[in-house]
């Protein structure tokens, strides 16, 4: 079995597998070459292009998994939200969701039809990968996707999203319920098309207090994980700045918990317990450090992960655009070398 899938299931592995969030992206010259001619949304909507950029980091880095090239915001488009990506500002939604009436206007989506190009990419990528390199499918978790739908773009304090949560709880609950169904359909369709693991990105959930997470988010994330469990692929549950939420995220679900660099991995493993694997947690900025310091930090992550299985090496968040490619490659080689058993 592929090493990454074995580690996710806490089965014995010949070495610790490694892949990177945002491993396809602007730090790769071959990605920038594609981006010169096509927008992000064009790449996502064109299976041959999305397949090419999914495979670029696999060829160049020797990572132990591919991650589908798509974006967590794509499912919002067929719901009726007008999504664009602007240079510098990131995603923009021209008609964000701000009321119960806005939620009621959202379209019910048939993912096989509306997201057909993404599913075709999954099939194409799978036909190109060898059996040792699994394809990870993904979606945003309901909270993080809802934040974009409500804020209409990236946000620092999530004031608009939290206000809707507090002031119009019925609208909030209805929106999250709608997202659970859509994202569940979308993940199931990705697995049906060939995805061998799924990661749910709850990137911004660390903005919440444990109490608000419990009340406004956990029931929906749990519903989604409960549904996805039946797909029988490993489920990875990831968020950033989740130091006060790890136990609650475990309650919601996931076979693997993604940890950022703010929580040492040994501490995370103690808190999470032996029943789940962990993924992480090198600081993405460590990739900018001199190689000697980078290697020291990689070894520290591996030491804290312990000797056994159940660790997938990754960053604590995505690769940044200016990252030196040779340092990313050096991390893959070092992880494999140090952990060869
Ligand atoms: O290798 C991969 O991981 C590729 C596929 C991927 C993308 N987005 C493509 C993309 C994945 C897994 C995502 C997830 C995603 N998208 C998240 C969760 C992960 C995280 O970073 O926390 C979020 C929050 C988004 C929303 C999003 N997409 C933002 C805020 C931005 C703008 C910021 C930025 O980095 O430019 C995007 C754009 C985006 N999605 C890029 C890529 C490669 C940037 C690239 C470009 O313009 O070419």
Tab-separated table of C-alpha atoms and ligand atoms in Angstrom:
chain	number	residue	atom	x	y	z
A	1	UNK	CA	0.000	0.000	0.000
A	2	UNK	CA	1.099	3.582	-0.574
A	3	UNK	CA	3.208	4.796	2.364
A	4	UNK	CA	1.137	7.945	2.900
A	5	UNK	CA	-2.107	5.961	3.208
A	6	UNK	CA	-0.477	3.433	5.563
A	7	UNK	CA	0.756	6.234	7.841
A	8	UNK	CA	-2.725	7.811	7.844
A	9	UNK	CA	-4.082	4.454	9.040
A	10	UNK	CA	-1.274	4.148	11.620
A	11	UNK	CA	0.059	1.007	9.950
A	12	UNK	CA	3.812	0.256	9.805
A	13	UNK	CA	5.692	2.294	7.188
A	14	UNK	CA	9.200	1.928	5.655
A	15	UNK	CA	9.752	5.691	6.122
A	16	UNK	CA	7.735	8.770	7.099
A	17	UNK	CA	5.767	10.036	4.095
A	18	UNK	CA	5.856	13.706	3.183
A	19	UNK	CA	3.775	16.080	1.061
A	20	UNK	CA	3.143	19.828	1.294
A	21	UNK	CA	0.011	21.897	1.436
A	22	UNK	CA	0.107	24.219	-1.594
A	23	UNK	CA	2.825	22.065	-3.163
A	24	UNK	CA	1.484	23.166	-6.549
A	25	UNK	CA	1.808	26.912	-6.808
A	26	UNK	CA	3.732	30.033	-7.554
A	27	UNK	CA	7.062	28.983	-5.975
A	28	UNK	CA	7.412	26.517	-8.895
A	29	UNK	CA	8.663	28.079	-12.161
A	30	UNK	CA	6.697	25.506	-14.184
A	31	UNK	CA	3.482	26.599	-12.395
A	32	UNK	CA	4.225	30.268	-13.051
A	33	UNK	CA	4.697	29.392	-16.728
A	34	UNK	CA	1.151	27.953	-16.872
A	35	UNK	CA	-0.209	30.923	-14.880
A	36	UNK	CA	1.260	33.386	-17.357
A	37	UNK	CA	-1.206	32.101	-19.931
A	38	UNK	CA	-4.190	31.086	-17.762
A	39	UNK	CA	-6.057	32.416	-14.724
A	40	UNK	CA	-6.449	30.312	-11.587
A	41	UNK	CA	-10.118	29.637	-12.361
A	42	UNK	CA	-9.260	28.689	-15.961
A	43	UNK	CA	-6.720	26.142	-14.724
A	44	UNK	CA	-9.279	24.659	-12.305
A	45	UNK	CA	-11.897	24.438	-15.085
A	46	UNK	CA	-9.546	22.772	-17.601
A	47	UNK	CA	-8.755	19.161	-16.605
A	48	UNK	CA	-5.619	18.889	-18.775
A	49	UNK	CA	-4.124	22.037	-17.164
A	50	UNK	CA	-5.222	21.128	-13.630
A	51	UNK	CA	-3.732	17.654	-14.117
A	52	UNK	CA	-0.446	19.123	-15.331
A	53	UNK	CA	-0.069	21.438	-12.314
A	54	UNK	CA	-1.136	18.678	-9.894
A	55	UNK	CA	1.684	16.503	-11.235
A	56	UNK	CA	4.387	19.213	-11.346
A	57	UNK	CA	5.386	18.947	-7.658
A	58	UNK	CA	5.203	15.138	-7.756
A	59	UNK	CA	7.774	15.082	-10.564
A	60	UNK	CA	10.048	17.705	-9.099
A	61	UNK	CA	9.989	16.946	-5.379
A	62	UNK	CA	9.515	13.191	-4.969
A	63	UNK	CA	6.657	13.718	-2.503
A	64	UNK	CA	4.583	10.770	-1.280
A	65	UNK	CA	1.188	12.128	-2.370
A	66	UNK	CA	-0.392	14.400	-4.946
A	67	UNK	CA	-3.073	16.903	-3.970
A	68	UNK	CA	-5.754	17.730	-6.473
A	69	UNK	CA	-5.324	21.169	-8.000
A	70	UNK	CA	-8.556	23.048	-7.284
A	71	UNK	CA	-9.654	25.607	-4.688
A	72	UNK	CA	-11.848	25.385	-1.602
A	73	UNK	CA	-14.025	28.178	-2.981
A	74	UNK	CA	-15.029	26.452	-6.252
A	75	UNK	CA	-18.241	24.876	-4.832
A	76	UNK	CA	-19.546	28.367	-4.019
A	77	UNK	CA	-19.769	29.247	-7.710
A	78	UNK	CA	-22.611	26.862	-8.679
A	79	UNK	CA	-24.434	27.949	-5.499
A	80	UNK	CA	-24.730	31.328	-7.217
A	81	UNK	CA	-21.827	33.252	-5.727
A	82	UNK	CA	-19.838	35.369	-8.125
A	83	UNK	CA	-16.184	34.439	-7.417
A	84	UNK	CA	-13.125	36.082	-8.934
A	85	UNK	CA	-9.464	36.106	-7.913
A	86	UNK	CA	-7.836	39.508	-8.112
A	87	UNK	CA	-4.101	40.110	-8.158
A	88	UNK	CA	-2.904	40.961	-4.676
A	89	UNK	CA	-6.272	40.790	-2.959
A	90	UNK	CA	-7.028	37.107	-3.326
A	91	UNK	CA	-10.593	35.841	-3.698
A	92	UNK	CA	-13.500	38.263	-4.085
A	93	UNK	CA	-17.184	37.345	-3.975
A	94	UNK	CA	-19.266	40.181	-5.435
A	95	UNK	CA	-22.570	39.009	-3.917
A	96	UNK	CA	-21.772	37.672	-0.435
A	97	UNK	CA	-24.308	35.990	1.843
A	98	UNK	CA	-25.517	38.420	4.516
A	99	UNK	CA	-29.047	37.340	5.513
A	100	UNK	CA	-31.570	34.531	5.736
A	101	UNK	CA	-32.949	35.641	2.359
A	102	UNK	CA	-29.458	35.378	0.828
A	103	UNK	CA	-29.127	31.817	2.143
A	104	UNK	CA	-32.560	30.925	0.755
A	105	UNK	CA	-31.491	32.166	-2.685
A	106	UNK	CA	-28.488	29.808	-2.868
A	107	UNK	CA	-28.918	27.186	-5.575
A	108	UNK	CA	-29.075	23.468	-4.804
A	109	UNK	CA	-26.111	21.977	-6.609
A	110	UNK	CA	-25.654	18.719	-8.493
A	111	UNK	CA	-21.890	18.398	-8.035
A	112	UNK	CA	-21.411	15.805	-10.783
A	113	UNK	CA	-22.693	18.332	-13.251
A	114	UNK	CA	-21.558	21.647	-11.734
A	115	UNK	CA	-18.075	20.512	-10.738
A	116	UNK	CA	-17.552	18.029	-13.581
A	117	UNK	CA	-14.153	19.484	-14.651
A	118	UNK	CA	-12.727	18.941	-11.149
A	119	UNK	CA	-13.965	15.356	-11.107
A	120	UNK	CA	-12.499	14.786	-14.567
A	121	UNK	CA	-9.173	16.115	-13.229
A	122	UNK	CA	-9.327	13.526	-10.437
A	123	UNK	CA	-9.770	10.757	-13.026
A	124	UNK	CA	-6.992	12.074	-15.252
A	125	UNK	CA	-4.519	12.527	-12.396
A	126	UNK	CA	-5.217	9.030	-11.119
A	127	UNK	CA	-4.542	7.559	-14.544
A	128	UNK	CA	-1.110	9.271	-14.514
A	129	UNK	CA	0.037	8.386	-10.974
A	130	UNK	CA	1.765	5.154	-9.922
A	131	UNK	CA	0.305	3.020	-7.140
A	132	UNK	CA	2.765	4.398	-4.547
A	133	UNK	CA	1.576	7.992	-4.993
A	134	UNK	CA	-1.993	8.464	-3.811
A	135	UNK	CA	-4.161	11.387	-4.821
A	136	UNK	CA	-5.556	13.505	-1.981
A	137	UNK	CA	-8.888	15.148	-2.726
A	138	UNK	CA	-10.072	18.045	-0.589
A	139	UNK	CA	-12.734	20.532	0.337
A	140	UNK	CA	-12.942	23.449	2.690
A	141	UNK	CA	-14.673	22.690	5.982
A	142	UNK	CA	-18.100	24.324	6.413
A	143	UNK	CA	-16.868	27.112	8.707
A	144	UNK	CA	-13.990	28.281	6.509
A	145	UNK	CA	-16.064	28.151	3.328
A	146	UNK	CA	-18.894	30.020	5.083
A	147	UNK	CA	-16.447	32.733	6.153
A	148	UNK	CA	-15.579	33.459	2.513
A	149	UNK	CA	-19.241	33.307	1.460
A	150	UNK	CA	-20.172	35.865	4.129
A	151	UNK	CA	-17.103	38.119	4.187
A	152	UNK	CA	-16.895	38.135	0.389
A	153	UNK	CA	-13.156	37.591	0.540
A	154	UNK	CA	-10.241	37.099	2.899
A	155	UNK	CA	-10.569	38.635	6.339
A	156	UNK	CA	-8.451	39.332	9.381
A	157	UNK	CA	-11.013	39.367	12.195
A	158	UNK	CA	-14.075	37.765	10.551
A	159	UNK	CA	-16.281	40.518	11.955
A	160	UNK	CA	-18.995	40.106	9.318
A	161	UNK	CA	-19.089	36.308	9.612
A	162	UNK	CA	-19.146	36.356	13.420
A	163	UNK	CA	-21.837	39.043	13.444
A	164	UNK	CA	-24.059	36.877	11.241
A	165	UNK	CA	-23.349	33.938	13.547
A	166	UNK	CA	-24.399	35.951	16.635
A	167	UNK	CA	-27.124	38.190	15.181
A	168	UNK	CA	-28.811	35.801	12.758
A	169	UNK	CA	-28.111	32.312	14.111
A	170	UNK	CA	-30.911	30.823	11.980
A	171	UNK	CA	-29.251	32.097	8.794
A	172	UNK	CA	-25.849	30.859	10.034
A	173	UNK	CA	-27.180	27.388	10.830
A	174	UNK	CA	-29.027	27.150	7.518
A	175	UNK	CA	-25.903	28.195	5.575
A	176	UNK	CA	-23.707	25.668	7.384
A	177	UNK	CA	-26.311	22.961	6.887
A	178	UNK	CA	-26.415	23.687	3.158
A	179	UNK	CA	-22.605	23.566	2.991
A	180	UNK	CA	-22.454	20.218	4.831
A	181	UNK	CA	-24.618	18.676	2.114
A	182	UNK	CA	-22.792	20.291	-0.805
A	183	UNK	CA	-19.306	19.603	0.542
A	184	UNK	CA	-20.283	16.029	1.422
A	185	UNK	CA	-21.579	15.438	-2.113
A	186	UNK	CA	-18.428	17.017	-3.533
A	187	UNK	CA	-16.046	14.890	-1.430
A	188	UNK	CA	-18.010	11.722	-2.189
A	189	UNK	CA	-17.832	12.480	-5.914
A	190	UNK	CA	-14.061	13.034	-5.666
A	191	UNK	CA	-13.616	9.632	-4.014
A	192	UNK	CA	-15.859	8.010	-6.596
A	193	UNK	CA	-13.662	9.582	-9.302
A	194	UNK	CA	-10.508	8.175	-7.675
A	195	UNK	CA	-9.367	10.336	-4.742
A	196	UNK	CA	-7.707	8.034	-2.175
A	197	UNK	CA	-7.747	10.346	0.854
A	198	UNK	CA	-9.560	13.572	1.706
A	199	UNK	CA	-8.384	16.669	3.528
A	200	UNK	CA	-10.877	19.127	4.986
A	201	UNK	CA	-9.309	22.574	5.266
A	202	UNK	CA	-10.767	24.481	8.222
A	203	UNK	CA	-7.986	27.000	7.774
A	204	UNK	CA	-9.465	29.909	9.748
A	205	UNK	CA	-11.204	28.018	12.551
A	206	UNK	CA	-8.518	29.196	14.990
A	207	UNK	CA	-10.323	32.561	15.028
A	208	UNK	CA	-13.011	30.986	17.244
A	209	UNK	CA	-13.177	30.459	20.999
A	210	UNK	CA	-13.695	26.824	22.054
A	211	UNK	CA	-17.202	27.783	23.125
A	212	UNK	CA	-18.155	29.283	19.743
A	213	UNK	CA	-16.532	26.343	17.943
A	214	UNK	CA	-18.647	23.954	20.020
A	215	UNK	CA	-21.865	25.851	19.428
A	216	UNK	CA	-21.595	27.138	15.841
A	217	UNK	CA	-19.184	24.825	14.019
A	218	UNK	CA	-18.577	21.439	15.615
A	219	UNK	CA	-22.055	19.987	14.896
A	220	UNK	CA	-21.630	20.717	11.171
A	221	UNK	CA	-18.036	19.512	10.860
A	222	UNK	CA	-19.060	16.360	12.731
A	223	UNK	CA	-21.992	15.753	10.400
A	224	UNK	CA	-19.699	16.083	7.417
A	225	UNK	CA	-17.029	13.748	8.870
A	226	UNK	CA	-19.722	11.237	9.856
A	227	UNK	CA	-20.913	11.123	6.275
A	228	UNK	CA	-17.395	10.927	4.801
A	229	UNK	CA	-16.390	8.046	7.057
A	230	UNK	CA	-18.543	5.728	4.925
A	231	UNK	CA	-16.272	6.461	1.933
A	232	UNK	CA	-13.540	4.443	3.692
A	233	UNK	CA	-10.640	6.697	2.718
A	234	UNK	CA	-8.423	8.385	5.336
A	235	UNK	CA	-9.807	11.775	6.389
A	236	UNK	CA	-7.440	14.611	7.335
A	237	UNK	CA	-8.784	17.465	9.483
A	238	UNK	CA	-6.656	20.613	9.255
A	239	UNK	CA	-6.771	24.096	10.716
A	240	UNK	CA	-4.389	26.910	11.668
A	241	UNK	CA	-3.927	28.361	15.182
A	242	UNK	CA	-5.927	25.479	16.626
A	243	UNK	CA	-3.931	25.153	19.857
A	244	UNK	CA	-7.054	25.610	21.978
A	245	UNK	CA	-9.285	23.529	19.686
A	246	UNK	CA	-7.428	20.263	19.014
A	247	UNK	CA	-9.562	18.083	21.281
A	248	UNK	CA	-12.760	19.588	19.877
A	249	UNK	CA	-11.551	19.070	16.310
A	250	UNK	CA	-10.920	15.415	17.205
A	251	UNK	CA	-14.501	15.228	18.502
A	252	UNK	CA	-15.705	16.515	15.145
A	253	UNK	CA	-13.754	13.839	13.277
A	254	UNK	CA	-10.759	12.865	11.174
A	255	UNK	CA	-8.304	9.962	11.065
A	256	UNK	CA	-5.420	12.420	10.800
A	257	UNK	CA	-5.235	15.814	12.515
A	258	UNK	CA	-3.233	18.558	10.791
A	259	UNK	CA	-1.170	20.575	13.275
A	260	UNK	CA	0.419	23.968	12.708
A	261	UNK	CA	3.895	24.907	14.023
A	262	UNK	CA	2.602	26.726	17.097
A	263	UNK	CA	1.915	23.440	18.910
A	264	UNK	CA	4.922	21.101	19.310
A	265	UNK	CA	4.107	17.759	17.689
A	266	UNK	CA	4.857	15.667	20.806
A	267	UNK	CA	2.416	17.794	22.791
A	268	UNK	CA	-0.148	17.504	20.011
A	269	UNK	CA	0.222	13.710	19.950
A	270	UNK	CA	-0.240	13.515	23.730
A	271	UNK	CA	-3.413	15.565	23.511
A	272	UNK	CA	-4.828	13.775	20.482
A	273	UNK	CA	-4.062	10.283	21.782
A	274	UNK	CA	-2.928	7.112	20.000
A	275	UNK	CA	-6.142	6.636	18.045
A	276	UNK	CA	-5.353	9.215	15.360
A	277	UNK	CA	-2.412	10.082	13.147
A	278	UNK	CA	-0.935	13.579	12.943
A	279	UNK	CA	0.188	15.651	9.974
A	280	UNK	CA	2.628	18.540	10.100
A	281	UNK	CA	4.107	20.741	11.313
A	282	UNK	CA	7.148	22.597	9.987
A	283	UNK	CA	6.764	26.391	9.899
A	284	UNK	CA	6.523	27.302	6.166
A	285	UNK	CA	8.957	30.155	6.872
A	286	UNK	CA	11.582	27.597	7.976
A	287	UNK	CA	11.964	26.823	4.254
A	288	UNK	CA	13.575	30.260	3.893
A	289	UNK	CA	16.222	29.481	6.550
A	290	UNK	CA	19.781	28.428	5.677
A	291	UNK	CA	19.872	24.672	4.942
A	292	UNK	CA	21.667	23.853	8.213
A	293	UNK	CA	18.938	25.560	10.276
A	294	UNK	CA	16.174	24.104	8.076
A	295	UNK	CA	17.590	20.595	8.590
A	296	UNK	CA	17.727	21.133	12.355
A	297	UNK	CA	14.048	22.132	12.345
A	298	UNK	CA	13.021	19.138	10.213
A	299	UNK	CA	14.855	16.766	12.574
A	300	UNK	CA	13.126	18.403	15.529
A	301	UNK	CA	9.676	17.795	13.991
A	302	UNK	CA	10.622	14.155	13.310
A	303	UNK	CA	11.975	13.660	16.843
A	304	UNK	CA	8.790	15.056	18.358
A	305	UNK	CA	6.663	12.864	16.091
A	306	UNK	CA	8.294	9.811	17.729
A	307	UNK	CA	9.515	6.510	16.291
A	308	UNK	CA	6.271	4.831	15.454
A	309	UNK	CA	3.952	5.275	12.515
A	310	UNK	CA	1.023	7.661	12.358
A	311	UNK	CA	2.953	10.735	11.222
A	312	UNK	CA	2.673	12.387	7.823
A	313	UNK	CA	5.310	15.078	7.446
A	314	UNK	CA	3.976	18.383	6.106
A	315	UNK	CA	4.164	22.076	6.819
A	316	UNK	CA	1.951	23.734	9.400
A	317	UNK	CA	0.341	25.697	6.539
A	318	UNK	CA	0.904	26.151	2.801
A	319	UNK	CA	4.136	26.731	0.859
A	320	UNK	CA	4.576	30.479	0.266
A	321	UNK	CA	5.190	31.933	-3.220
A	322	UNK	CA	8.822	33.049	-2.698
A	323	UNK	CA	9.977	29.723	-1.187
A	324	UNK	CA	13.269	28.339	-2.622
A	325	UNK	CA	12.395	25.144	-4.503
A	326	UNK	CA	15.687	23.422	-3.653
A	327	UNK	CA	14.909	23.782	0.059
A	328	UNK	CA	11.538	22.092	-0.409
A	329	UNK	CA	13.263	19.223	-2.235
A	330	UNK	CA	15.898	19.034	0.544
A	331	UNK	CA	13.149	18.533	3.134
A	332	UNK	CA	11.665	15.594	1.217
A	333	UNK	CA	15.071	13.931	0.939
A	334	UNK	CA	15.954	14.544	4.587
A	335	UNK	CA	12.629	13.191	5.903
A	336	UNK	CA	13.063	10.025	3.844
A	337	UNK	CA	16.712	9.605	4.853
A	338	UNK	CA	16.277	10.205	8.587
A	339	UNK	CA	13.222	7.967	8.958
A	340	UNK	CA	14.209	4.987	6.751
A	341	UNK	CA	13.508	1.922	8.854
B	1	LIG	O1	-1.051	22.257	-4.104
B	1	LIG	C1	-2.125	22.670	-3.639
B	1	LIG	O2	-2.366	22.667	-2.430
B	1	LIG	C2	-3.104	23.135	-4.609
B	1	LIG	C3	-4.480	23.284	-4.590
B	1	LIG	C4	-5.084	24.332	-3.665
B	1	LIG	C5	-5.333	25.702	-4.005
B	1	LIG	N1	-6.045	26.269	-3.002
B	1	LIG	C6	-4.962	26.404	-5.257
B	1	LIG	C7	-4.710	27.863	-5.156
B	1	LIG	C8	-5.607	24.127	-2.396
B	1	LIG	C9	-5.546	22.864	-1.540
B	1	LIG	C10	-6.222	25.353	-1.995
B	1	LIG	C11	-6.948	25.505	-0.734
B	1	LIG	C12	-7.353	26.841	-0.287
B	1	LIG	N2	-7.813	27.882	-1.026
B	1	LIG	C13	-7.428	27.214	1.068
B	1	LIG	C14	-7.101	26.326	2.236
B	1	LIG	C15	-5.641	26.217	2.414
B	1	LIG	C16	-5.010	27.353	3.133
B	1	LIG	O3	-4.149	27.993	2.517
B	1	LIG	O4	-5.390	27.596	4.274
B	1	LIG	C17	-7.889	28.541	1.121
B	1	LIG	C18	-8.085	29.372	2.375
B	1	LIG	C19	-8.141	28.950	-0.209
B	1	LIG	C20	-8.689	30.255	-0.669
B	1	LIG	C21	-7.717	30.996	-1.502
B	1	LIG	N3	-7.307	30.598	-2.759
B	1	LIG	C22	-7.060	32.207	-1.186
B	1	LIG	C23	-7.232	32.982	0.107
B	1	LIG	C24	-6.248	32.523	-2.280
B	1	LIG	C25	-5.427	33.768	-2.454
B	1	LIG	C26	-4.195	33.736	-1.675
B	1	LIG	C27	-3.030	33.273	-2.489
B	1	LIG	O5	-2.275	32.405	-2.016
B	1	LIG	O6	-2.865	33.821	-3.595
B	1	LIG	C28	-6.383	31.477	-3.226
B	1	LIG	C29	-5.679	31.387	-4.513
B	1	LIG	C30	-5.032	30.080	-4.827
B	1	LIG	N4	-5.593	28.833	-4.747
B	1	LIG	C31	-3.715	29.910	-5.310
B	1	LIG	C32	-3.505	28.530	-5.531
B	1	LIG	C33	-2.287	27.822	-6.071
B	1	LIG	C34	-2.737	31.073	-5.569
B	1	LIG	C35	-2.405	31.115	-6.878
B	1	LIG	C36	-2.522	31.785	-8.089
B	1	LIG	O7	-3.055	32.887	-8.186
B	1	LIG	O8	-1.989	31.153	-9.008
